[in-house]
Structure formats: C-alpha cells, structure tokens
Amino acid sequence: MGEECFSREPSVTLEPRLQQKACSQSPVVQTLGVAIYRALDWGLDSSEERELSPQLECLIEGMVGGEEGNGAGSGAFDEGYSEPEAACRPVCSLRQVMALCSCRLVEPSLAPEHYQAVVRALFVETLELQTFLQKIRNAKQV
C-alpha cells in the first residue's frame, strides 16, 4: 500500500491525493477492533470504565468505524481536557493496524519479534491458568 505515510508519531496518514478516497473497513478489522475493546473490558464491573490511552482509543475507533461520524476526530473539546481530540482516521487494513502498533515501539523494525514474544507469553499464561483451574476443579470433585 503505497498510499500510507509513516512518521515517528504513532499514526498513519494518507497522502493528500488519496485523502478524499473513502476507506471501507474490512469486516476483519472491525471485528478485531470490537474484540480488542471487549477484551479490555472483560472482568470489569458494569459501573467501571476502562481508561485507554488516547492512541489506543483512536486506533480502536478507527478500526470499528470511526469514519461514520461517531465523534471520532471531530475536534470537539472533551471535559477535563484543554486541547481538542486528535483526528482519528479510519483504519482500513490489518497492515495499517500493524503499522500503528509498530510505530509505538522504540525500535519499530523489531515489532514482529516483540509481538511474537507478547503472544507467546500470553499463551503460556493461558496454559498455566488452565492447569490451575483444572487442579481446582479436580480438588472439588474429590
């Protein structure tokens, strides 16, 4: 995708000649955005609200359909903030998601190794939790 421009800031912008082109989000990107949001809220009481970094909030809004006028990137002032919100652009592809995530790292070129290590660690923790819960279940049956 040659139309993407990257900067040291965690953002992806389109070249000016392509900004008018509407971005239709992939259902995969939308579903992933919803899954991430739900995973972040998992285990919270319904009265609790998860605090997200502005970058993560913007990424999720862009993934789930921030282009449809839901207030993302409106430039409106939010209570408690002295500056307008940064414009959240629609995220149309997994490549854009990966680029945004990579840009947040000190060494973006090491993103594949970093995120593989993160997924590996989460997988190991999941296995350990599953083993622990199985032991509890077995102990209750005895």
Tab-separated table of N, CA and C in Angstrom:
chain	number	residue	atom	x	y	z
A	1	MET	N	0.845	-1.183	0.000
A	1	MET	CA	0.000	0.000	0.000
A	1	MET	C	0.884	1.238	0.000
A	2	GLY	N	1.129	1.793	-1.132
A	2	GLY	CA	1.992	2.936	-1.249
A	2	GLY	C	1.390	4.225	-0.752
A	3	GLU	N	0.094	4.253	-0.456
A	3	GLU	CA	-0.550	5.490	-0.056
A	3	GLU	C	-0.364	5.813	1.416
A	4	GLU	N	0.239	4.914	2.203
A	4	GLU	CA	0.409	5.151	3.620
A	4	GLU	C	1.714	5.888	3.869
A	5	CYS	N	1.670	6.879	4.770
A	5	CYS	CA	2.861	7.610	5.160
A	5	CYS	C	3.040	7.420	6.657
A	6	PHE	N	4.262	7.127	7.075
A	6	PHE	CA	4.537	6.869	8.468
A	6	PHE	C	5.443	7.963	9.014
A	7	SER	N	5.234	8.284	10.291
A	7	SER	CA	6.099	9.234	10.967
A	7	SER	C	6.536	8.617	12.281
A	8	ARG	N	7.354	9.319	13.038
A	8	ARG	CA	7.803	8.805	14.325
A	8	ARG	C	6.647	8.788	15.317
A	9	GLU	N	5.629	9.571	15.105
A	9	GLU	CA	4.440	9.553	15.961
A	9	GLU	C	3.645	8.295	15.625
A	10	PRO	N	2.893	7.758	16.602
A	10	PRO	CA	2.110	6.544	16.330
A	10	PRO	C	0.861	6.854	15.515
A	11	SER	N	1.066	7.155	14.240
A	11	SER	CA	-0.082	7.445	13.391
A	11	SER	C	0.237	7.082	11.951
A	12	VAL	N	-0.810	6.884	11.195
A	12	VAL	CA	-0.687	6.628	9.771
A	12	VAL	C	-1.535	7.675	9.081
A	13	THR	N	-0.962	8.359	8.094
A	13	THR	CA	-1.729	9.339	7.355
A	13	THR	C	-1.686	8.982	5.885
A	14	LEU	N	-2.702	9.412	5.176
A	14	LEU	CA	-2.753	9.158	3.746
A	14	LEU	C	-2.151	10.332	3.010
A	15	GLU	N	-1.532	10.048	1.867
A	15	GLU	CA	-1.012	11.123	1.046
A	15	GLU	C	-2.180	12.017	0.637
A	16	PRO	N	-1.951	13.333	0.509
A	16	PRO	CA	-3.043	14.263	0.217
A	16	PRO	C	-3.914	13.869	-0.976
A	17	ARG	N	-3.315	13.315	-2.032
A	17	ARG	CA	-4.113	12.980	-3.213
A	17	ARG	C	-5.096	11.845	-2.943
A	18	LEU	N	-4.878	11.074	-1.871
A	18	LEU	CA	-5.743	9.939	-1.584
A	18	LEU	C	-6.663	10.173	-0.383
A	19	GLN	N	-6.575	11.339	0.255
A	19	GLN	CA	-7.373	11.565	1.448
A	19	GLN	C	-8.861	11.636	1.148
A	20	GLN	N	-9.228	12.041	-0.053
A	20	GLN	CA	-10.640	12.127	-0.391
A	20	GLN	C	-11.256	10.746	-0.601
A	21	LYS	N	-10.438	9.777	-0.929
A	21	LYS	CA	-10.900	8.431	-1.192
A	21	LYS	C	-11.462	7.817	0.087
A	22	ALA	N	-12.692	7.376	0.038
A	22	ALA	CA	-13.303	6.772	1.218
A	22	ALA	C	-12.660	5.422	1.498
A	23	CYS	N	-12.548	5.122	2.763
A	23	CYS	CA	-11.957	3.860	3.183
A	23	CYS	C	-13.080	2.961	3.668
A	24	SER	N	-13.230	1.819	3.058
A	24	SER	CA	-14.232	0.889	3.563
A	24	SER	C	-13.510	-0.128	4.423
A	25	GLN	N	-13.893	-0.157	5.690
A	25	GLN	CA	-13.221	-1.051	6.614
A	25	GLN	C	-13.538	-2.499	6.321
A	26	SER	N	-12.531	-3.285	6.451
A	26	SER	CA	-12.676	-4.715	6.306
A	26	SER	C	-13.458	-5.238	7.502
A	27	PRO	N	-14.356	-6.196	7.277
A	27	PRO	CA	-15.071	-6.787	8.417
A	27	PRO	C	-14.101	-7.418	9.415
A	28	VAL	N	-12.960	-7.896	8.940
A	28	VAL	CA	-11.965	-8.480	9.840
A	28	VAL	C	-11.407	-7.408	10.769
A	29	VAL	N	-11.104	-6.227	10.220
A	29	VAL	CA	-10.563	-5.130	11.022
A	29	VAL	C	-11.606	-4.676	12.036
A	30	GLN	N	-12.858	-4.538	11.604
A	30	GLN	CA	-13.927	-4.137	12.519
A	30	GLN	C	-14.099	-5.157	13.639
A	31	THR	N	-14.134	-6.429	13.294
A	31	THR	CA	-14.308	-7.482	14.290
A	31	THR	C	-13.146	-7.497	15.268
A	32	LEU	N	-11.939	-7.335	14.760
A	32	LEU	CA	-10.763	-7.295	15.626
A	32	LEU	C	-10.843	-6.110	16.589
A	33	GLY	N	-11.260	-4.956	16.100
A	33	GLY	CA	-11.408	-3.776	16.961
A	33	GLY	C	-12.412	-4.013	18.079
A	34	VAL	N	-13.546	-4.618	17.742
A	34	VAL	CA	-14.566	-4.931	18.751
A	34	VAL	C	-14.024	-5.951	19.749
A	35	ALA	N	-13.321	-6.961	19.258
A	35	ALA	CA	-12.755	-7.996	20.139
A	35	ALA	C	-11.743	-7.394	21.111
A	36	ILE	N	-10.902	-6.497	20.628
A	36	ILE	CA	-9.915	-5.846	21.498
A	36	ILE	C	-10.623	-5.032	22.565
A	37	TYR	N	-11.626	-4.270	22.161
A	37	TYR	CA	-12.355	-3.431	23.116
A	37	TYR	C	-13.037	-4.285	24.182
A	38	ARG	N	-13.693	-5.357	23.759
A	38	ARG	CA	-14.375	-6.239	24.717
A	38	ARG	C	-13.372	-6.929	25.638
A	39	ALA	N	-12.231	-7.320	25.097
A	39	ALA	CA	-11.211	-7.974	25.916
A	39	ALA	C	-10.683	-7.019	26.986
A	40	LEU	N	-10.546	-5.753	26.640
A	40	LEU	CA	-10.071	-4.774	27.613
A	40	LEU	C	-11.089	-4.542	28.723
A	41	ASP	N	-12.372	-4.702	28.415
A	41	ASP	CA	-13.431	-4.518	29.411
A	41	ASP	C	-13.769	-5.788	30.170
A	42	TRP	N	-13.222	-6.928	29.739
A	42	TRP	CA	-13.561	-8.201	30.357
A	42	TRP	C	-13.188	-8.183	31.829
A	43	GLY	N	-14.117	-8.618	32.661
A	43	GLY	CA	-13.870	-8.703	34.097
A	43	GLY	C	-14.153	-7.429	34.860
A	44	LEU	N	-14.449	-6.350	34.160
A	44	LEU	CA	-14.783	-5.107	34.850
A	44	LEU	C	-16.256	-5.096	35.223
A	45	ASP	N	-16.559	-4.504	36.343
A	45	ASP	CA	-17.946	-4.309	36.743
A	45	ASP	C	-18.592	-3.362	35.726
A	46	SER	N	-19.881	-3.499	35.524
A	46	SER	CA	-20.562	-2.663	34.523
A	46	SER	C	-20.482	-1.175	34.865
A	47	SER	N	-20.239	-0.849	36.129
A	47	SER	CA	-20.131	0.561	36.514
A	47	SER	C	-18.709	1.102	36.331
A	48	GLU	N	-17.744	0.209	36.081
A	48	GLU	CA	-16.362	0.632	35.883
A	48	GLU	C	-16.100	0.927	34.413
A	49	GLU	N	-15.254	1.907	34.191
A	49	GLU	CA	-14.878	2.238	32.820
A	49	GLU	C	-13.368	2.122	32.680
A	50	ARG	N	-12.938	1.449	31.631
A	50	ARG	CA	-11.509	1.243	31.375
A	50	ARG	C	-10.914	2.543	30.843
A	51	GLU	N	-9.767	2.926	31.395
A	51	GLU	CA	-9.043	4.089	30.899
A	51	GLU	C	-8.114	3.636	29.784
A	52	LEU	N	-8.309	4.152	28.597
A	52	LEU	CA	-7.461	3.812	27.458
A	52	LEU	C	-6.577	5.000	27.111
A	53	SER	N	-5.389	4.701	26.620
A	53	SER	CA	-4.529	5.786	26.152
A	53	SER	C	-5.207	6.408	24.930
A	54	PRO	N	-4.964	7.686	24.686
A	54	PRO	CA	-5.577	8.320	23.511
A	54	PRO	C	-5.234	7.600	22.208
A	55	GLN	N	-4.000	7.083	22.094
A	55	GLN	CA	-3.609	6.386	20.874
A	55	GLN	C	-4.395	5.097	20.694
A	56	LEU	N	-4.561	4.327	21.778
A	56	LEU	CA	-5.301	3.074	21.682
A	56	LEU	C	-6.777	3.346	21.410
A	57	GLU	N	-7.312	4.353	22.069
A	57	GLU	CA	-8.717	4.712	21.833
A	57	GLU	C	-8.934	5.111	20.377
A	58	CYS	N	-8.014	5.892	19.836
A	58	CYS	CA	-8.116	6.325	18.444
A	58	CYS	C	-7.989	5.139	17.493
A	59	LEU	N	-7.074	4.221	17.788
A	59	LEU	CA	-6.904	3.033	16.960
A	59	LEU	C	-8.188	2.203	16.942
A	60	ILE	N	-8.750	1.952	18.113
A	60	ILE	CA	-9.972	1.143	18.185
A	60	ILE	C	-11.127	1.838	17.476
A	61	GLU	N	-11.275	3.140	17.690
A	61	GLU	CA	-12.340	3.888	17.000
A	61	GLU	C	-12.172	3.794	15.493
A	62	GLY	N	-10.933	3.914	15.019
A	62	GLY	CA	-10.677	3.811	13.588
A	62	GLY	C	-10.979	2.431	13.040
A	63	MET	N	-10.742	1.417	13.858
A	63	MET	CA	-10.972	0.039	13.423
A	63	MET	C	-12.457	-0.307	13.366
A	64	VAL	N	-13.223	0.169	14.348
A	64	VAL	CA	-14.629	-0.227	14.409
A	64	VAL	C	-15.549	0.671	13.598
A	65	GLY	N	-15.009	1.682	12.993
A	65	GLY	CA	-15.835	2.506	12.110
A	65	GLY	C	-15.874	3.956	12.502
A	66	GLY	N	-14.755	4.487	12.931
A	66	GLY	CA	-14.671	5.891	13.308
A	66	GLY	C	-15.042	6.837	12.187
A	67	GLU	N	-15.089	6.336	10.960
A	67	GLU	CA	-15.411	7.191	9.817
A	67	GLU	C	-16.884	7.518	9.730
A	68	GLU	N	-17.731	6.835	10.491
A	68	GLU	CA	-19.160	7.016	10.343
A	68	GLU	C	-19.735	8.125	11.194
A	69	GLY	N	-18.887	9.079	11.608
A	69	GLY	CA	-19.400	10.239	12.308
A	69	GLY	C	-19.795	9.957	13.741
A	70	ASN	N	-19.091	9.095	14.431
A	70	ASN	CA	-19.413	8.812	15.812
A	70	ASN	C	-18.672	9.733	16.765
A	71	GLY	N	-18.160	10.834	16.225
A	71	GLY	CA	-17.473	11.791	17.073
A	71	GLY	C	-15.968	11.644	17.029
A	72	ALA	N	-15.456	10.577	16.493
A	72	ALA	CA	-14.016	10.389	16.443
A	72	ALA	C	-13.404	11.438	15.544
A	73	GLY	N	-12.439	12.128	16.093
A	73	GLY	CA	-11.735	13.120	15.304
A	73	GLY	C	-12.549	14.351	14.997
A	74	SER	N	-13.582	14.604	15.763
A	74	SER	CA	-14.428	15.753	15.499
A	74	SER	C	-13.756	17.051	15.885
A	75	GLY	N	-12.692	16.956	16.700
A	75	GLY	CA	-12.021	18.160	17.153
A	75	GLY	C	-12.759	18.805	18.303
A	76	ALA	N	-13.787	18.169	18.815
A	76	ALA	CA	-14.569	18.719	19.905
A	76	ALA	C	-13.783	18.636	21.201
A	77	PHE	N	-14.077	19.570	22.109
A	77	PHE	CA	-13.431	19.534	23.406
A	77	PHE	C	-14.140	18.528	24.288
A	78	ASP	N	-13.363	17.793	25.059
A	78	ASP	CA	-13.895	16.814	25.985
A	78	ASP	C	-13.700	17.365	27.388
A	79	GLU	N	-14.606	17.044	28.299
A	79	GLU	CA	-14.471	17.502	29.667
A	79	GLU	C	-13.142	17.055	30.241
A	80	GLY	N	-12.468	17.965	30.937
A	80	GLY	CA	-11.223	17.609	31.581
A	80	GLY	C	-10.010	17.721	30.684
A	81	TYR	N	-10.208	18.035	29.444
A	81	TYR	CA	-9.087	18.178	28.528
A	81	TYR	C	-9.048	19.608	28.022
A	82	SER	N	-7.836	20.122	27.863
A	82	SER	CA	-7.708	21.510	27.425
A	82	SER	C	-7.479	21.634	25.932
A	83	GLU	N	-7.233	20.518	25.254
A	83	GLU	CA	-6.981	20.562	23.823
A	83	GLU	C	-8.003	19.713	23.090
A	84	PRO	N	-8.298	20.063	21.816
A	84	PRO	CA	-9.208	19.219	21.037
A	84	PRO	C	-8.602	17.845	20.808
A	85	GLU	N	-9.478	16.853	20.628
A	85	GLU	CA	-9.024	15.499	20.344
A	85	GLU	C	-8.272	15.466	19.020
A	86	ALA	N	-7.291	14.602	18.943
A	86	ALA	CA	-6.591	14.400	17.675
A	86	ALA	C	-7.543	13.684	16.720
A	87	ALA	N	-7.402	13.974	15.439
A	87	ALA	CA	-8.270	13.348	14.451
A	87	ALA	C	-7.962	11.864	14.350
A	88	CYS	N	-8.994	11.050	14.499
A	88	CYS	CA	-8.841	9.603	14.348
A	88	CYS	C	-9.243	9.251	12.924
A	89	ARG	N	-8.311	8.707	12.194
A	89	ARG	CA	-8.605	8.317	10.814
A	89	ARG	C	-9.053	6.871	10.772
A	90	PRO	N	-9.894	6.540	9.811
A	90	PRO	CA	-10.317	5.140	9.669
A	90	PRO	C	-9.119	4.232	9.430
A	91	VAL	N	-9.177	3.061	10.019
A	91	VAL	CA	-8.146	2.042	9.829
A	91	VAL	C	-8.785	0.976	8.959
A	92	CYS	N	-8.273	0.829	7.741
A	92	CYS	CA	-8.931	0.002	6.731
A	92	CYS	C	-8.341	-1.387	6.568
A	93	SER	N	-7.128	-1.578	7.059
A	93	SER	CA	-6.478	-2.863	6.790
A	93	SER	C	-5.672	-3.308	8.001
A	94	LEU	N	-5.388	-4.596	8.034
A	94	LEU	CA	-4.528	-5.127	9.093
A	94	LEU	C	-3.123	-4.554	8.970
A	95	ARG	N	-2.716	-4.221	7.769
A	95	ARG	CA	-1.406	-3.599	7.559
A	95	ARG	C	-1.329	-2.264	8.295
A	96	GLN	N	-2.410	-1.481	8.258
A	96	GLN	CA	-2.431	-0.216	8.991
A	96	GLN	C	-2.399	-0.456	10.494
A	97	VAL	N	-3.138	-1.456	10.961
A	97	VAL	CA	-3.126	-1.790	12.389
A	97	VAL	C	-1.702	-2.140	12.809
A	98	MET	N	-1.063	-2.985	12.036
A	98	MET	CA	0.302	-3.405	12.359
A	98	MET	C	1.266	-2.221	12.332
A	99	ALA	N	1.095	-1.326	11.373
A	99	ALA	CA	1.972	-0.162	11.283
A	99	ALA	C	1.791	0.753	12.485
A	100	LEU	N	0.542	0.964	12.892
A	100	LEU	CA	0.280	1.804	14.059
A	100	LEU	C	0.884	1.198	15.323
A	101	CYS	N	0.755	-0.097	15.478
A	101	CYS	CA	1.321	-0.772	16.650
A	101	CYS	C	2.843	-0.747	16.609
A	102	SER	N	3.414	-0.937	15.451
A	102	SER	CA	4.874	-0.928	15.306
A	102	SER	C	5.462	0.435	15.632
A	103	CYS	N	4.776	1.480	15.234
A	103	CYS	CA	5.275	2.840	15.449
A	103	CYS	C	5.389	3.191	16.929
A	104	ARG	N	4.681	2.487	17.778
A	104	ARG	CA	4.716	2.768	19.212
A	104	ARG	C	5.979	2.232	19.883
A	105	LEU	N	6.669	1.337	19.224
A	105	LEU	CA	7.863	0.730	19.806
A	105	LEU	C	9.079	1.637	19.618
A	106	VAL	N	10.042	1.487	20.514
A	106	VAL	CA	11.286	2.245	20.394
A	106	VAL	C	11.987	1.877	19.093
A	107	GLU	N	11.980	0.589	18.769
A	107	GLU	CA	12.566	0.084	17.525
A	107	GLU	C	11.463	-0.561	16.686
A	108	PRO	N	10.780	0.212	15.849
A	108	PRO	CA	9.694	-0.352	15.050
A	108	PRO	C	10.097	-1.549	14.202
A	109	SER	N	11.351	-1.631	13.820
A	109	SER	CA	11.792	-2.754	12.991
A	109	SER	C	11.766	-4.080	13.762
A	110	LEU	N	11.730	-4.006	15.086
A	110	LEU	CA	11.699	-5.214	15.911
A	110	LEU	C	10.274	-5.615	16.301
A	111	ALA	N	9.291	-5.003	15.673
A	111	ALA	CA	7.893	-5.274	16.015
A	111	ALA	C	7.524	-6.750	15.893
A	112	PRO	N	7.885	-7.454	14.821
A	112	PRO	CA	7.491	-8.866	14.738
A	112	PRO	C	7.986	-9.689	15.923
A	113	GLU	N	9.251	-9.509	16.290
A	113	GLU	CA	9.803	-10.257	17.414
A	113	GLU	C	9.117	-9.868	18.718
A	114	HIS	N	8.894	-8.576	18.902
A	114	HIS	CA	8.260	-8.090	20.127
A	114	HIS	C	6.862	-8.674	20.294
A	115	TYR	N	6.046	-8.545	19.258
A	115	TYR	CA	4.660	-9.003	19.379
A	115	TYR	C	4.560	-10.526	19.409
A	116	GLN	N	5.487	-11.228	18.780
A	116	GLN	CA	5.508	-12.685	18.905
A	116	GLN	C	5.811	-13.080	20.348
A	117	ALA	N	6.740	-12.362	20.983
A	117	ALA	CA	7.065	-12.644	22.385
A	117	ALA	C	5.867	-12.345	23.288
A	118	VAL	N	5.140	-11.277	23.001
A	118	VAL	CA	3.952	-10.936	23.788
A	118	VAL	C	2.905	-12.036	23.655
A	119	VAL	N	2.632	-12.465	22.443
A	119	VAL	CA	1.630	-13.520	22.214
A	119	VAL	C	2.080	-14.825	22.868
A	120	ARG	N	3.350	-15.143	22.745
A	120	ARG	CA	3.888	-16.363	23.368
A	120	ARG	C	3.692	-16.317	24.884
A	121	ALA	N	3.990	-15.174	25.507
A	121	ALA	CA	3.833	-15.030	26.958
A	121	ALA	C	2.366	-15.154	27.362
A	122	LEU	N	1.473	-14.556	26.595
A	122	LEU	CA	0.037	-14.671	26.902
A	122	LEU	C	-0.435	-16.107	26.756
A	123	PHE	N	0.070	-16.802	25.767
A	123	PHE	CA	-0.304	-18.201	25.569
A	123	PHE	C	0.152	-19.055	26.751
A	124	VAL	N	1.391	-18.846	27.191
A	124	VAL	CA	1.920	-19.605	28.333
A	124	VAL	C	1.089	-19.310	29.585
A	125	GLU	N	0.747	-18.040	29.797
A	125	GLU	CA	-0.081	-17.688	30.950
A	125	GLU	C	-1.449	-18.352	30.867
A	126	THR	N	-2.004	-18.434	29.679
A	126	THR	CA	-3.295	-19.094	29.490
A	126	THR	C	-3.205	-20.566	29.843
A	127	LEU	N	-2.150	-21.244	29.399
A	127	LEU	CA	-1.956	-22.657	29.736
A	127	LEU	C	-1.800	-22.853	31.242
A	128	GLU	N	-1.031	-21.975	31.884
A	128	GLU	CA	-0.843	-22.077	33.327
A	128	GLU	C	-2.157	-21.870	34.068
A	129	LEU	N	-2.940	-20.906	33.628
A	129	LEU	CA	-4.242	-20.662	34.255
A	129	LEU	C	-5.168	-21.857	34.046
A	130	GLN	N	-5.157	-22.409	32.855
A	130	GLN	CA	-5.990	-23.581	32.564
A	130	GLN	C	-5.596	-24.755	33.465
A	131	THR	N	-4.310	-24.984	33.652
A	131	THR	CA	-3.830	-26.057	34.531
A	131	THR	C	-4.266	-25.810	35.970
A	132	PHE	N	-4.126	-24.581	36.422
A	132	PHE	CA	-4.527	-24.221	37.777
A	132	PHE	C	-6.023	-24.452	37.985
A	133	LEU	N	-6.840	-23.994	37.052
A	133	LEU	CA	-8.289	-24.170	37.167
A	133	LEU	C	-8.677	-25.648	37.126
A	134	GLN	N	-7.972	-26.432	36.332
A	134	GLN	CA	-8.230	-27.875	36.272
A	134	GLN	C	-7.934	-28.525	37.620
A	135	LYS	N	-6.836	-28.115	38.265
A	135	LYS	CA	-6.498	-28.645	39.585
A	135	LYS	C	-7.575	-28.298	40.605
A	136	ILE	N	-8.082	-27.102	40.564
A	136	ILE	CA	-9.152	-26.680	41.476
A	136	ILE	C	-10.396	-27.518	41.217
A	137	ARG	N	-10.746	-27.689	39.957
A	137	ARG	CA	-11.932	-28.480	39.586
A	137	ARG	C	-11.774	-29.920	40.084
A	138	ASN	N	-10.605	-30.504	39.897
A	138	ASN	CA	-10.352	-31.886	40.351
A	138	ASN	C	-10.418	-31.989	41.867
A	139	ALA	N	-9.888	-30.986	42.568
A	139	ALA	CA	-9.912	-30.995	44.027
A	139	ALA	C	-11.331	-30.915	44.576
A	140	LYS	N	-12.211	-30.176	43.891
A	140	LYS	CA	-13.607	-30.068	44.313
A	140	LYS	C	-14.367	-31.372	44.094
A	141	GLN	N	-13.971	-32.130	43.108
A	141	GLN	CA	-14.654	-33.384	42.795
A	141	GLN	C	-14.266	-34.494	43.769
A	142	VAL	N	-13.145	-34.349	44.433
A	142	VAL	CA	-12.669	-35.406	45.350
A	142	VAL	C	-13.395	-35.322	46.658
